[in-house]
Coordinates of C-alpha atoms in Angstrom, one line a residue:
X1 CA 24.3 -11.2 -23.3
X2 CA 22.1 -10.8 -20.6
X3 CA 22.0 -13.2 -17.3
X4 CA 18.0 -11.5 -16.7
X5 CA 15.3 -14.2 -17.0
X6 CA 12.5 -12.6 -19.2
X7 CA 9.2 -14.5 -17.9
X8 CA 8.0 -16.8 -20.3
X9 CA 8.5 -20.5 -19.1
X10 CA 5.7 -22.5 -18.0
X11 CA 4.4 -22.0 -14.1
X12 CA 7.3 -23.2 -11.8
X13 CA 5.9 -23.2 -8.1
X14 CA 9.2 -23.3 -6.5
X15 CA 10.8 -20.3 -8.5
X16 CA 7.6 -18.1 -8.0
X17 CA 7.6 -18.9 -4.4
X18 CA 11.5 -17.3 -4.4
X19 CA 10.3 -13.9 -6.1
X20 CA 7.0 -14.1 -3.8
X21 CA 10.1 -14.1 -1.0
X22 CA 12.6 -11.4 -2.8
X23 CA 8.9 -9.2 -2.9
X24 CA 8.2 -9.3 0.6
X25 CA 11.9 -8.6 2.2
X26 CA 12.2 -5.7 -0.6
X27 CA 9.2 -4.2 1.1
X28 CA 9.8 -4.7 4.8
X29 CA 13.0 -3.4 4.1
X30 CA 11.5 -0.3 2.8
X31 CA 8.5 0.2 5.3
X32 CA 9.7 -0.6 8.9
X33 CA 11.4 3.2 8.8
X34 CA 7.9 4.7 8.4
X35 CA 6.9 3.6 11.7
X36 CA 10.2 4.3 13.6
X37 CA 9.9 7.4 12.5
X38 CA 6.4 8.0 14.0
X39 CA 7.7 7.0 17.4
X40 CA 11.0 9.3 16.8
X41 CA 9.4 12.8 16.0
X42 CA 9.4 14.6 19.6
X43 CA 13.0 13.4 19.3
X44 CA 13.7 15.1 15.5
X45 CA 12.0 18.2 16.7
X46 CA 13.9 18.6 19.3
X47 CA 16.9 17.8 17.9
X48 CA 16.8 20.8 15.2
X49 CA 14.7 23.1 17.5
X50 CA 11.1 23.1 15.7
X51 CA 7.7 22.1 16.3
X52 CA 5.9 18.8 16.4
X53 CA 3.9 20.0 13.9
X54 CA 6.6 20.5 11.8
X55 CA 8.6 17.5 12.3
X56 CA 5.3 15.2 11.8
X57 CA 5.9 16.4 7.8
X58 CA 8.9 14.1 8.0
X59 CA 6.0 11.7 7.8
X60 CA 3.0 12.5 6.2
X61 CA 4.7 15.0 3.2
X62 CA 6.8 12.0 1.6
X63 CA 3.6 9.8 2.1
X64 CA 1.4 12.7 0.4
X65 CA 3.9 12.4 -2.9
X66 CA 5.0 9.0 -2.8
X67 CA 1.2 8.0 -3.2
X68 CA 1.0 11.1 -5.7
X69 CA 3.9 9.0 -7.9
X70 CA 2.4 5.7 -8.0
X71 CA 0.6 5.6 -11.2
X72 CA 4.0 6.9 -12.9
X73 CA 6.0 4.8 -11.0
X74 CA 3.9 1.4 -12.1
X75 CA 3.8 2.8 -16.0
X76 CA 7.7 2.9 -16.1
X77 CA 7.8 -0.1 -15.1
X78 CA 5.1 -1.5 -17.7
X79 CA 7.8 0.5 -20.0
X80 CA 11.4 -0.5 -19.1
X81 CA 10.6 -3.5 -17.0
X82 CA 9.4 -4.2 -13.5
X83 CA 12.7 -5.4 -12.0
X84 CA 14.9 -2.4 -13.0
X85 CA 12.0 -0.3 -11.3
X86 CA 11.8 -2.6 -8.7
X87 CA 15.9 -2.9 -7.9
X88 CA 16.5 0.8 -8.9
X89 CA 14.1 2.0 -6.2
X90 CA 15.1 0.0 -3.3
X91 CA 18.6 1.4 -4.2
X92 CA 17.9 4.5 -4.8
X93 CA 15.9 4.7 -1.5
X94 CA 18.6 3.1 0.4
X95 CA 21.0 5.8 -0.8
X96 CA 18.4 8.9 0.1
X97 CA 17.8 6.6 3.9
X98 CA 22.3 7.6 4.0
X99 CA 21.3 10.9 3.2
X100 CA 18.2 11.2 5.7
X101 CA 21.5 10.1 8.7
X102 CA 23.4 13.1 8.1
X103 CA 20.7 15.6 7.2
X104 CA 21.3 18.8 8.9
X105 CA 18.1 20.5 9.2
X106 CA 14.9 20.0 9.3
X107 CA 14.1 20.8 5.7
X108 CA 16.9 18.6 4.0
X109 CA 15.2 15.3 5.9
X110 CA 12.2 16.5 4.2
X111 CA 13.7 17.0 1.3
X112 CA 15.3 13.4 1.2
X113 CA 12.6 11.5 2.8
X114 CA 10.4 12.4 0.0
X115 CA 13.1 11.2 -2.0
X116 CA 13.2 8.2 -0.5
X117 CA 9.7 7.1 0.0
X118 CA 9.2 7.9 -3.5
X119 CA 11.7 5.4 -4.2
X120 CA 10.7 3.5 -2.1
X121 CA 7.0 3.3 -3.4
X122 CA 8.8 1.3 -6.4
X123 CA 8.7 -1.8 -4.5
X124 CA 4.8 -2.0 -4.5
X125 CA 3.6 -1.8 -8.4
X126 CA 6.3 -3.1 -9.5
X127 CA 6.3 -6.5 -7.0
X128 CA 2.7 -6.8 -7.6
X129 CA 3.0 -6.6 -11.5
X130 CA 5.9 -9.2 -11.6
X131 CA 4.0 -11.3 -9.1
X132 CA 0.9 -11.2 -11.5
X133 CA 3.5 -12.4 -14.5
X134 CA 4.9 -15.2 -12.3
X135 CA 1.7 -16.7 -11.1
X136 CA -1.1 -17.8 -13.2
X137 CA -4.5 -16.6 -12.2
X138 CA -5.5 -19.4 -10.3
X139 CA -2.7 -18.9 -8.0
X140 CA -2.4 -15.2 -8.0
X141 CA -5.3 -14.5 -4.8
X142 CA -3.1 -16.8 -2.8
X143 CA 0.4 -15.3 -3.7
X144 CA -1.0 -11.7 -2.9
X145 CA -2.0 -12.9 0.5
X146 CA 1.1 -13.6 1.4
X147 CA 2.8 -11.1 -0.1
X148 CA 0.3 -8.9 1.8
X149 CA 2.0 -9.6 5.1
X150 CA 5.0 -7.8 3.9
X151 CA 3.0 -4.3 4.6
X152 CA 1.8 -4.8 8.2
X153 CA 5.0 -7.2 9.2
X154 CA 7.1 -4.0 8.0
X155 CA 4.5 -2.1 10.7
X156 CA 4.6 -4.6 13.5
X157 CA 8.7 -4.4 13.1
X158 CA 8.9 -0.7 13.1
X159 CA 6.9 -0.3 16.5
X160 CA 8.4 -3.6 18.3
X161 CA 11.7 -2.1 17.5
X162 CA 10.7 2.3 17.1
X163 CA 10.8 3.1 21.2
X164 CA 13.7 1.0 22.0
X165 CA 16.0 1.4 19.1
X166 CA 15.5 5.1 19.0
X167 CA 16.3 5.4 22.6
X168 CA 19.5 3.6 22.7
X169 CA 21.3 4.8 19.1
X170 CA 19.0 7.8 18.2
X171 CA 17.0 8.5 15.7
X172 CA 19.9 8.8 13.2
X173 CA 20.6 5.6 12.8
X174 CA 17.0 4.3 12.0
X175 CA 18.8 5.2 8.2
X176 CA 21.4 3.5 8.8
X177 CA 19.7 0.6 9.4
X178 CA 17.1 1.1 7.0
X179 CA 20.7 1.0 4.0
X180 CA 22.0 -1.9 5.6
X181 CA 18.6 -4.0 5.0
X182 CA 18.2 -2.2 2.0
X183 CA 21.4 -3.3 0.1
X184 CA 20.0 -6.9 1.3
X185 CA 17.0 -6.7 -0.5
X186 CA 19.0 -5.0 -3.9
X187 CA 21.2 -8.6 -3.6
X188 CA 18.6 -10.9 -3.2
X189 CA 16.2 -8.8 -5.6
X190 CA 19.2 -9.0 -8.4
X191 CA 20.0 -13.1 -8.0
X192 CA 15.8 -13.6 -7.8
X193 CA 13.6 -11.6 -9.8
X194 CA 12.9 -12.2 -13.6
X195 CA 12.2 -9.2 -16.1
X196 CA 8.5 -8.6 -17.7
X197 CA 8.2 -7.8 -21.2
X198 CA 9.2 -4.1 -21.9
X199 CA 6.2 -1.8 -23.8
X200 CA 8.2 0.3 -26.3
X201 CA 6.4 3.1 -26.4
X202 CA 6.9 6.9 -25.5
X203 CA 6.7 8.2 -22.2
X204 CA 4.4 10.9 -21.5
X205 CA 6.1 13.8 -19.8
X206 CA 3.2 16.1 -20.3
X207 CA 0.6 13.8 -18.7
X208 CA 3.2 12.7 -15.9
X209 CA 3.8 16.7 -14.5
X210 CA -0.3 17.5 -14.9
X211 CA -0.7 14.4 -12.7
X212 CA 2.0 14.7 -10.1
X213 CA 0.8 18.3 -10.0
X214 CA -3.1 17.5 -9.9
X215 CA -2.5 14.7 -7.3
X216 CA -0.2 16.3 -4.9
X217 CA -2.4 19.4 -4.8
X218 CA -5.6 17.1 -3.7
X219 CA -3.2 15.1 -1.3
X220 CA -1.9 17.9 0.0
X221 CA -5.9 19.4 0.7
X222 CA -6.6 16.0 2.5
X223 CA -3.4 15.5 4.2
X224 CA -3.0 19.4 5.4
X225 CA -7.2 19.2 6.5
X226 CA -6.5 19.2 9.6
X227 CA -3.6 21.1 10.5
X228 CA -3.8 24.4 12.8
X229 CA -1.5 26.2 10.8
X230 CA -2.6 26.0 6.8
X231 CA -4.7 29.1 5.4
X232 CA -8.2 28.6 4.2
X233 CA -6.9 30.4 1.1
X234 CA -3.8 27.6 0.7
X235 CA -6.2 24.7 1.0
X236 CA -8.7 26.1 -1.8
X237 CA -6.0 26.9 -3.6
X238 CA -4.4 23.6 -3.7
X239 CA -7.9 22.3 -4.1
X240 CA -8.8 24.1 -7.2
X241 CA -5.2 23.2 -9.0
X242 CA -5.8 19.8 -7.9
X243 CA -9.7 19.6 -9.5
X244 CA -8.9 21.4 -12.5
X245 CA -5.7 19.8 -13.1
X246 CA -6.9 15.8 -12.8
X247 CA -9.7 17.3 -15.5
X248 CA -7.0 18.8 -17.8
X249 CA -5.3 15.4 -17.3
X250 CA -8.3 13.1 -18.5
X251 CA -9.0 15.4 -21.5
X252 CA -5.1 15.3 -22.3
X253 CA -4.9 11.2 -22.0
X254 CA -8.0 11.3 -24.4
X255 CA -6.4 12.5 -27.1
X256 CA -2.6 10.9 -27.1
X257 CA -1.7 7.3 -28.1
X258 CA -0.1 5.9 -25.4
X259 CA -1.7 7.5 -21.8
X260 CA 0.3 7.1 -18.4
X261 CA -3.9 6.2 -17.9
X262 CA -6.1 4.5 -20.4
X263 CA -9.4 6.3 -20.2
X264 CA -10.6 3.1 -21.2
X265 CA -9.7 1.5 -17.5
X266 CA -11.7 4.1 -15.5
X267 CA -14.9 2.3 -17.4
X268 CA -14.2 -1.2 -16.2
X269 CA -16.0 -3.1 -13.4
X270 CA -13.1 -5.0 -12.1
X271 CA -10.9 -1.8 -11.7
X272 CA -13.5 0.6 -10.4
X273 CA -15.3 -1.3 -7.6
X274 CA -11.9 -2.7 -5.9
X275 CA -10.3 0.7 -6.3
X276 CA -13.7 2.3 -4.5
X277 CA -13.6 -0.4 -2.0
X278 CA -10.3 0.1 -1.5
X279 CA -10.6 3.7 -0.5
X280 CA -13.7 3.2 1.8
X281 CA -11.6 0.3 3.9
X282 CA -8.5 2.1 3.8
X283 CA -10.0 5.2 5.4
X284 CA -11.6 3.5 7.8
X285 CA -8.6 1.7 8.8
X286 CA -6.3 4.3 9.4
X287 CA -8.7 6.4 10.7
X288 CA -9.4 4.2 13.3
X289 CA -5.6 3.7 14.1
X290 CA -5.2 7.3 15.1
X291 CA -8.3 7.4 17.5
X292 CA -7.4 4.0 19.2
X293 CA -4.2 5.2 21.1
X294 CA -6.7 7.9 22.7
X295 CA -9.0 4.9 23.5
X296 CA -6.3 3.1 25.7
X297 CA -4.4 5.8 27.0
X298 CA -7.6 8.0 28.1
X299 CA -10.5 6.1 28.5
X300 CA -8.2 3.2 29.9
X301 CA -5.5 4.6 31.7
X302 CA -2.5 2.8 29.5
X303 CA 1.0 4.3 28.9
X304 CA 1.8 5.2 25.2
X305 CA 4.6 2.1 25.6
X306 CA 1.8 -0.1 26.7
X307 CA -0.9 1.4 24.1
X308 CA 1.2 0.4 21.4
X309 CA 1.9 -3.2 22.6
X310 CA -2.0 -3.7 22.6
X311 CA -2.3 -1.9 19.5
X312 CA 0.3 -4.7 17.8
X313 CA -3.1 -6.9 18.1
X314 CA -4.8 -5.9 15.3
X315 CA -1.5 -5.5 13.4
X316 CA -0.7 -8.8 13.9
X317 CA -4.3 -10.7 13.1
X318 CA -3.5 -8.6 10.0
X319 CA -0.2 -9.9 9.0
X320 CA -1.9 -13.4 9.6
X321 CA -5.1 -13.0 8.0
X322 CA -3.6 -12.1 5.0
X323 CA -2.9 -15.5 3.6
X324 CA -6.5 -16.7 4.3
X325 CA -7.7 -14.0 2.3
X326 CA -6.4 -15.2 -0.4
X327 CA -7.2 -18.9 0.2
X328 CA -10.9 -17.7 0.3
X329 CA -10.8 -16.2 -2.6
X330 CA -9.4 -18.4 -4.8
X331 CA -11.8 -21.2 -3.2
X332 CA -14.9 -18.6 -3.5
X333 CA -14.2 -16.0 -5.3
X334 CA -13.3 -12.2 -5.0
X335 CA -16.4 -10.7 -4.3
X336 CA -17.1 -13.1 -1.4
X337 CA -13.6 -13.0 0.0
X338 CA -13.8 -9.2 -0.4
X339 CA -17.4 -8.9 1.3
X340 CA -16.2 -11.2 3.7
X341 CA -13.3 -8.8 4.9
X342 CA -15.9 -5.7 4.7
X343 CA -18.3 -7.3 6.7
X344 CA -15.6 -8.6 9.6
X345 CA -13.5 -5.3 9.8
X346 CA -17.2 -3.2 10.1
X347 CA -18.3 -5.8 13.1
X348 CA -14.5 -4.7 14.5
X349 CA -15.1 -1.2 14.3
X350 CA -18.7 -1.4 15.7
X351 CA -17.1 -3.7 18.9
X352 CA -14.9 -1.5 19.5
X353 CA -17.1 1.1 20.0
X354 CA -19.1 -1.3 22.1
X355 CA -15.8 -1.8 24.5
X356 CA -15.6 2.0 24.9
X357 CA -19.4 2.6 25.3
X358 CA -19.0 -0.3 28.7
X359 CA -15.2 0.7 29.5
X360 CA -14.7 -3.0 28.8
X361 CA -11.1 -3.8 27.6
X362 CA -11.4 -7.3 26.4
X363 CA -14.3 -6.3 24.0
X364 CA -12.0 -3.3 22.7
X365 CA -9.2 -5.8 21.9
X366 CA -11.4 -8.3 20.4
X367 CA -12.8 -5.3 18.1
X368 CA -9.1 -4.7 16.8
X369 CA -8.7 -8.2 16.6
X370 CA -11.6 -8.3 14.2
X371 CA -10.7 -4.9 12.3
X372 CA -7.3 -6.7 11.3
X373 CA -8.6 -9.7 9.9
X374 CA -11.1 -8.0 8.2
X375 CA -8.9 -6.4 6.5
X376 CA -6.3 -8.7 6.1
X377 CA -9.0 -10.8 4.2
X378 CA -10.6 -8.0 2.0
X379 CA -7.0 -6.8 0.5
X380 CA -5.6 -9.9 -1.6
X381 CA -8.4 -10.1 -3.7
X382 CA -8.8 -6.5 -4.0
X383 CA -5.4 -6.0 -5.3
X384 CA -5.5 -9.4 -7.6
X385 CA -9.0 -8.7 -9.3
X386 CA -7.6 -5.8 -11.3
X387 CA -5.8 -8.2 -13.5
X388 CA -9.1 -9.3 -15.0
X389 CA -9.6 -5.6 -16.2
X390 CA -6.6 -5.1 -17.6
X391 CA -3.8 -6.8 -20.3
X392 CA -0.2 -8.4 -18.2
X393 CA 1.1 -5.1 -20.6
X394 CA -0.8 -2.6 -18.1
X395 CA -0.5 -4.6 -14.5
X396 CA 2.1 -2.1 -13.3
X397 CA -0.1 0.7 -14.5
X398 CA -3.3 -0.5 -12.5
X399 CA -1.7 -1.9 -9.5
X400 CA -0.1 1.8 -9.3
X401 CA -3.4 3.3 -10.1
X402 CA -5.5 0.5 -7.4
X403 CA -2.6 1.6 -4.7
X404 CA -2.9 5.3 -5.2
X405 CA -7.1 4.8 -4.5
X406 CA -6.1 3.2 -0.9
X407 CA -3.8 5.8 -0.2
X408 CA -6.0 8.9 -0.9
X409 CA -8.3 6.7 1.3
X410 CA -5.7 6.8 4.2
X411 CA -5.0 10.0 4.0
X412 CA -8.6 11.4 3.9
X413 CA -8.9 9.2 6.7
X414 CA -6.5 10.6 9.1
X415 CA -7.8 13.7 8.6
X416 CA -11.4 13.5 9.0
X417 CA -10.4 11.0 12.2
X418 CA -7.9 13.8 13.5
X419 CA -10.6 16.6 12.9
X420 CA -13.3 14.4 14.8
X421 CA -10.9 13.6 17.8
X422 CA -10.2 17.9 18.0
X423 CA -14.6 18.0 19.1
X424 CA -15.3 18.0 22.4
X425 CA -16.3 14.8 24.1
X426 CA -20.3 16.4 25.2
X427 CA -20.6 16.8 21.1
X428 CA -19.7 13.4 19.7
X429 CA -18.3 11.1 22.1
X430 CA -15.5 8.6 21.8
X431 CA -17.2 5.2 21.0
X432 CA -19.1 7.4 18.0
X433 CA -15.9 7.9 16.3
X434 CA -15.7 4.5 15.8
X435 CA -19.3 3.5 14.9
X436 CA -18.7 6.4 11.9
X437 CA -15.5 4.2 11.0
X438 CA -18.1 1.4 10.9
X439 CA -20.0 2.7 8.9
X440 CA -17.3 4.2 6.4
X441 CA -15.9 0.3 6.5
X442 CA -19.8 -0.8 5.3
X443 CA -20.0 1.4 2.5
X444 CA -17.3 -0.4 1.0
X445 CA -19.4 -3.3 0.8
X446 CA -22.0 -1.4 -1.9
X447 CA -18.8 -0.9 -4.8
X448 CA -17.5 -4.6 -3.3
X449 CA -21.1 -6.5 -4.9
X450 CA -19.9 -5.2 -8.4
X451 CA -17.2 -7.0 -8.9
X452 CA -17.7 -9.1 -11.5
X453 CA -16.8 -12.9 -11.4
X454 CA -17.0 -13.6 -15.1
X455 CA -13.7 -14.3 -15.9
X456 CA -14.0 -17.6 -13.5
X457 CA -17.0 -18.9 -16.2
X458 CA -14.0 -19.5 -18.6
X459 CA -13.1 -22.6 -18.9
X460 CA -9.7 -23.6 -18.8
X461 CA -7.8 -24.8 -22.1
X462 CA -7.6 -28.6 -22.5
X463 CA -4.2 -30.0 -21.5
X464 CA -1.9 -30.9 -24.1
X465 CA -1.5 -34.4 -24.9
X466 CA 1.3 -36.3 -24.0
X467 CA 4.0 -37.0 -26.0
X468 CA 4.3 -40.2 -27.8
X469 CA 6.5 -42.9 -26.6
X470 CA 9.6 -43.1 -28.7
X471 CA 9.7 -46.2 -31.0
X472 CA 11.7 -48.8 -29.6
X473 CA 15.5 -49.1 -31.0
X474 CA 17.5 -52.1 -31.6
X475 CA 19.1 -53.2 -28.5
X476 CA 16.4 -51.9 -26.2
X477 CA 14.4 -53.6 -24.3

């Protein structure tokens, strides 16, 4: 017999608050790496005698599939249960993070940190779907702001600890360290975590490959945009394989029984608008975090060291805002917390731009202090509205889906940011970059007064009555 607890008993606040927990050191486990890594690449190149260039795929080519995987990754685990997907992917990353130590090129870390961020990517859909199950809607916008620290802590940690770490032990044992905390998280995810329900229905392979295929190819266009050395031909390539396959893919889903993708949640209020937000915030966002080193190390004279201190400012109002997010929504609503977000990130961006336009530090760092909290507010209810568009049966499917849209957002927003830093300064100058950022992080605010706040018009179910007292027996009293 089974010790897994299946989730069916009523709402216990203390027990949820355990998984919230289990959730969040599963991911920072996961995601500090990513950011060590960053700092570490001049170090990898060298190291195996290639390019910059080349090493920087150690980062963004295992992003560019792990977000292609995500809708896959959050069906299996609406099929065989979000806990095995969640466990088996923080151990199977932690075993790919032992292989990434002793890799002995540059193509076989490639090779296994795709591997291991695809693993890795488990931890999201599948923490957000059992969190879902666990907390009843009235509690969900609050338990996804807190949970939504786990993503920007995991950030924070990898650059307070990326320059020293890598310069005292090297780069090789960022892996190391990343299995030791990983095996953690497996132990605390295995005594903590309750199962979901399992769907038992049949996988589809077919869909699966035309939509790893389809996505990759359009990540790869977005991602690759704005590197020196991909063809023209390679990029339309990829491009057309990528169109042509997602439409092959919707057609397919259309005509099977039981899609990786309902064509049915593409049609719903609550999935579209957050997942369109979503991208528009997301590209702002990371957009802006590749321009803002520039801002402090050109226009300001910083070191890289000192750059990225300042830069832990917005990181950090992130990581805090989070929580209030949540609390705002739940007391007002998702569309207002979400607009509120929209509305406080764009006035960061556009204060930013204000800082660099009068060379006026303080105004810079009160822009980024802005931009996190804006978006540290906008993202709980983002990510908890899609449960009024879809059945519990699908959460992993549409977290994965909702996840993938911020993503592609980050992506295409590192390269359009990369390709505007490349122009000279007489053609657009710096403080523009960031009003365009602005006004990328506004248009989120059009999808954002869609979503629909119907399902908070339904009244609650009386409470049950309680039970009788027992009758009295002789000899009580």
């Amino acid at each position: 017999m089974s010790d897994v607890t299946h989730i069916s008993a009523p709402f216990d606040p203390k027990k949820a608050q355990q998984v919230l927990w289990a959730g969040m050191i599963g991911m920072l486990a996961t995601g500090f790496p990513f950011t060590i890594v960053t700092v570490a690449l001049n170090l990898i190149a060298d190291d195996f005698g290639v390019s910059e260039a080349l090493a920087a795929w150690t980062v963004s080519a295992p992003m560019l599939v792990s977000a292609a995987a995500l809708p896959v990754i959050g069906k299996l685990g609406d099929m065989f249960g979000h806990r095995r997907i969640f466990i088996g992917g923080i151990l199977g990353s932690t075993i790919f993070a032992f292989m990434c130590m002793i890799a002995w090129d540059i193509w076989s870390l490639i090779a296994f940190r795709i591997l291991s961020m695809v693993l890795a990517g488990a931890t999201g859909p599948a923490a957000m779907a059992i969190l879902f199950h666990v907390y009843p809607p009235a509690h969900r916008n609050q338990a996804i702001g807190w949970w939504s620290m786990g993503g920007p802590g995991a950030a924070a940690l990898g650059l307070i600890l990326g320059g020293p770490f890598v310069e005292l032990v090297g780069w090789r044992s960022v892996f190391l360290l990343q299995a030791g905390t990983g095996i953690a998280a497996v132990v605390i995810a295995w005594k903590v975590l309750p199962e979901t329900v399992r769907q038992m229905v049949k996988f589809d392979h077919i869909g699966n490959l035309i939509l790893l295929l389809a996505l990759s190819s359009l990540l790869f266009v977005i991602g690759a945009f704005a590197e020196p050395g991909v063809s023209t031909m390679m990029l339309v390539s990829a491009g057309v394989v990528g169109v042509v396959g997602l439409i092959v893919f919707l057609f397919y889903e259309a005509s099977i029984s039981n899609p990786i993708v309902p064509p049915s949640l593409l049609k719903q209020r609550n999935f579209d608008a957050p997942a369109i937000a979503n991208f528009f915030l997301q590209m702002s966002y990371l957009g802006a975090l590749i321009a803002t080193p520039l801002v402090l190390t050109g226009r300001f004279g910083f070191s890289i060291s000192v750059a990225a201190i300042l830069m832990l400012t917005r990181t950090f109002s992130l990581t805090l805002a989070s929580p209030l997010g949540g609390v705002i929504a739940t007391q007002f609503g998702e569309r207002l917390g979400t607009l509120t977000g929209v509305l406080c990130q764009t006035a960061g961006l556009f204060t930013v731009a204000a800082g660099i336009y009068v060379t006026n530090l303080p105004i810079v760092l009160l822009g980024l202090v802005l931009q996190g909290i804006g978006h540290g507010v906008a993202m709980p209810p983002l990510a908890s509205i899609i449960t009024t568009a879809v059945p519990p049966s699908q959460f992993g499917m549409a977290t994965g889906m909702s996840r993938l849209m911020g993503q592609i957002g980050s992506a295409f927003g590192l390269s359009l940011f990369g390709v505007l830093l490349t122009l000279p300064r007489e053609d657009l100058a710096l403080h523009m970059i960031f009003v365009i950022g602005g006004a990328i992080a506004l248009a989120a605010a059009l999808p954002a007064l869609f979503i629909s706040m119907k399902h908070r018009n339904i009244p609650m179910p009386p409470a049950a009555p309680p039970p009788p007292n027992p009758p009295i027996q002789p000899g009580q009293v």
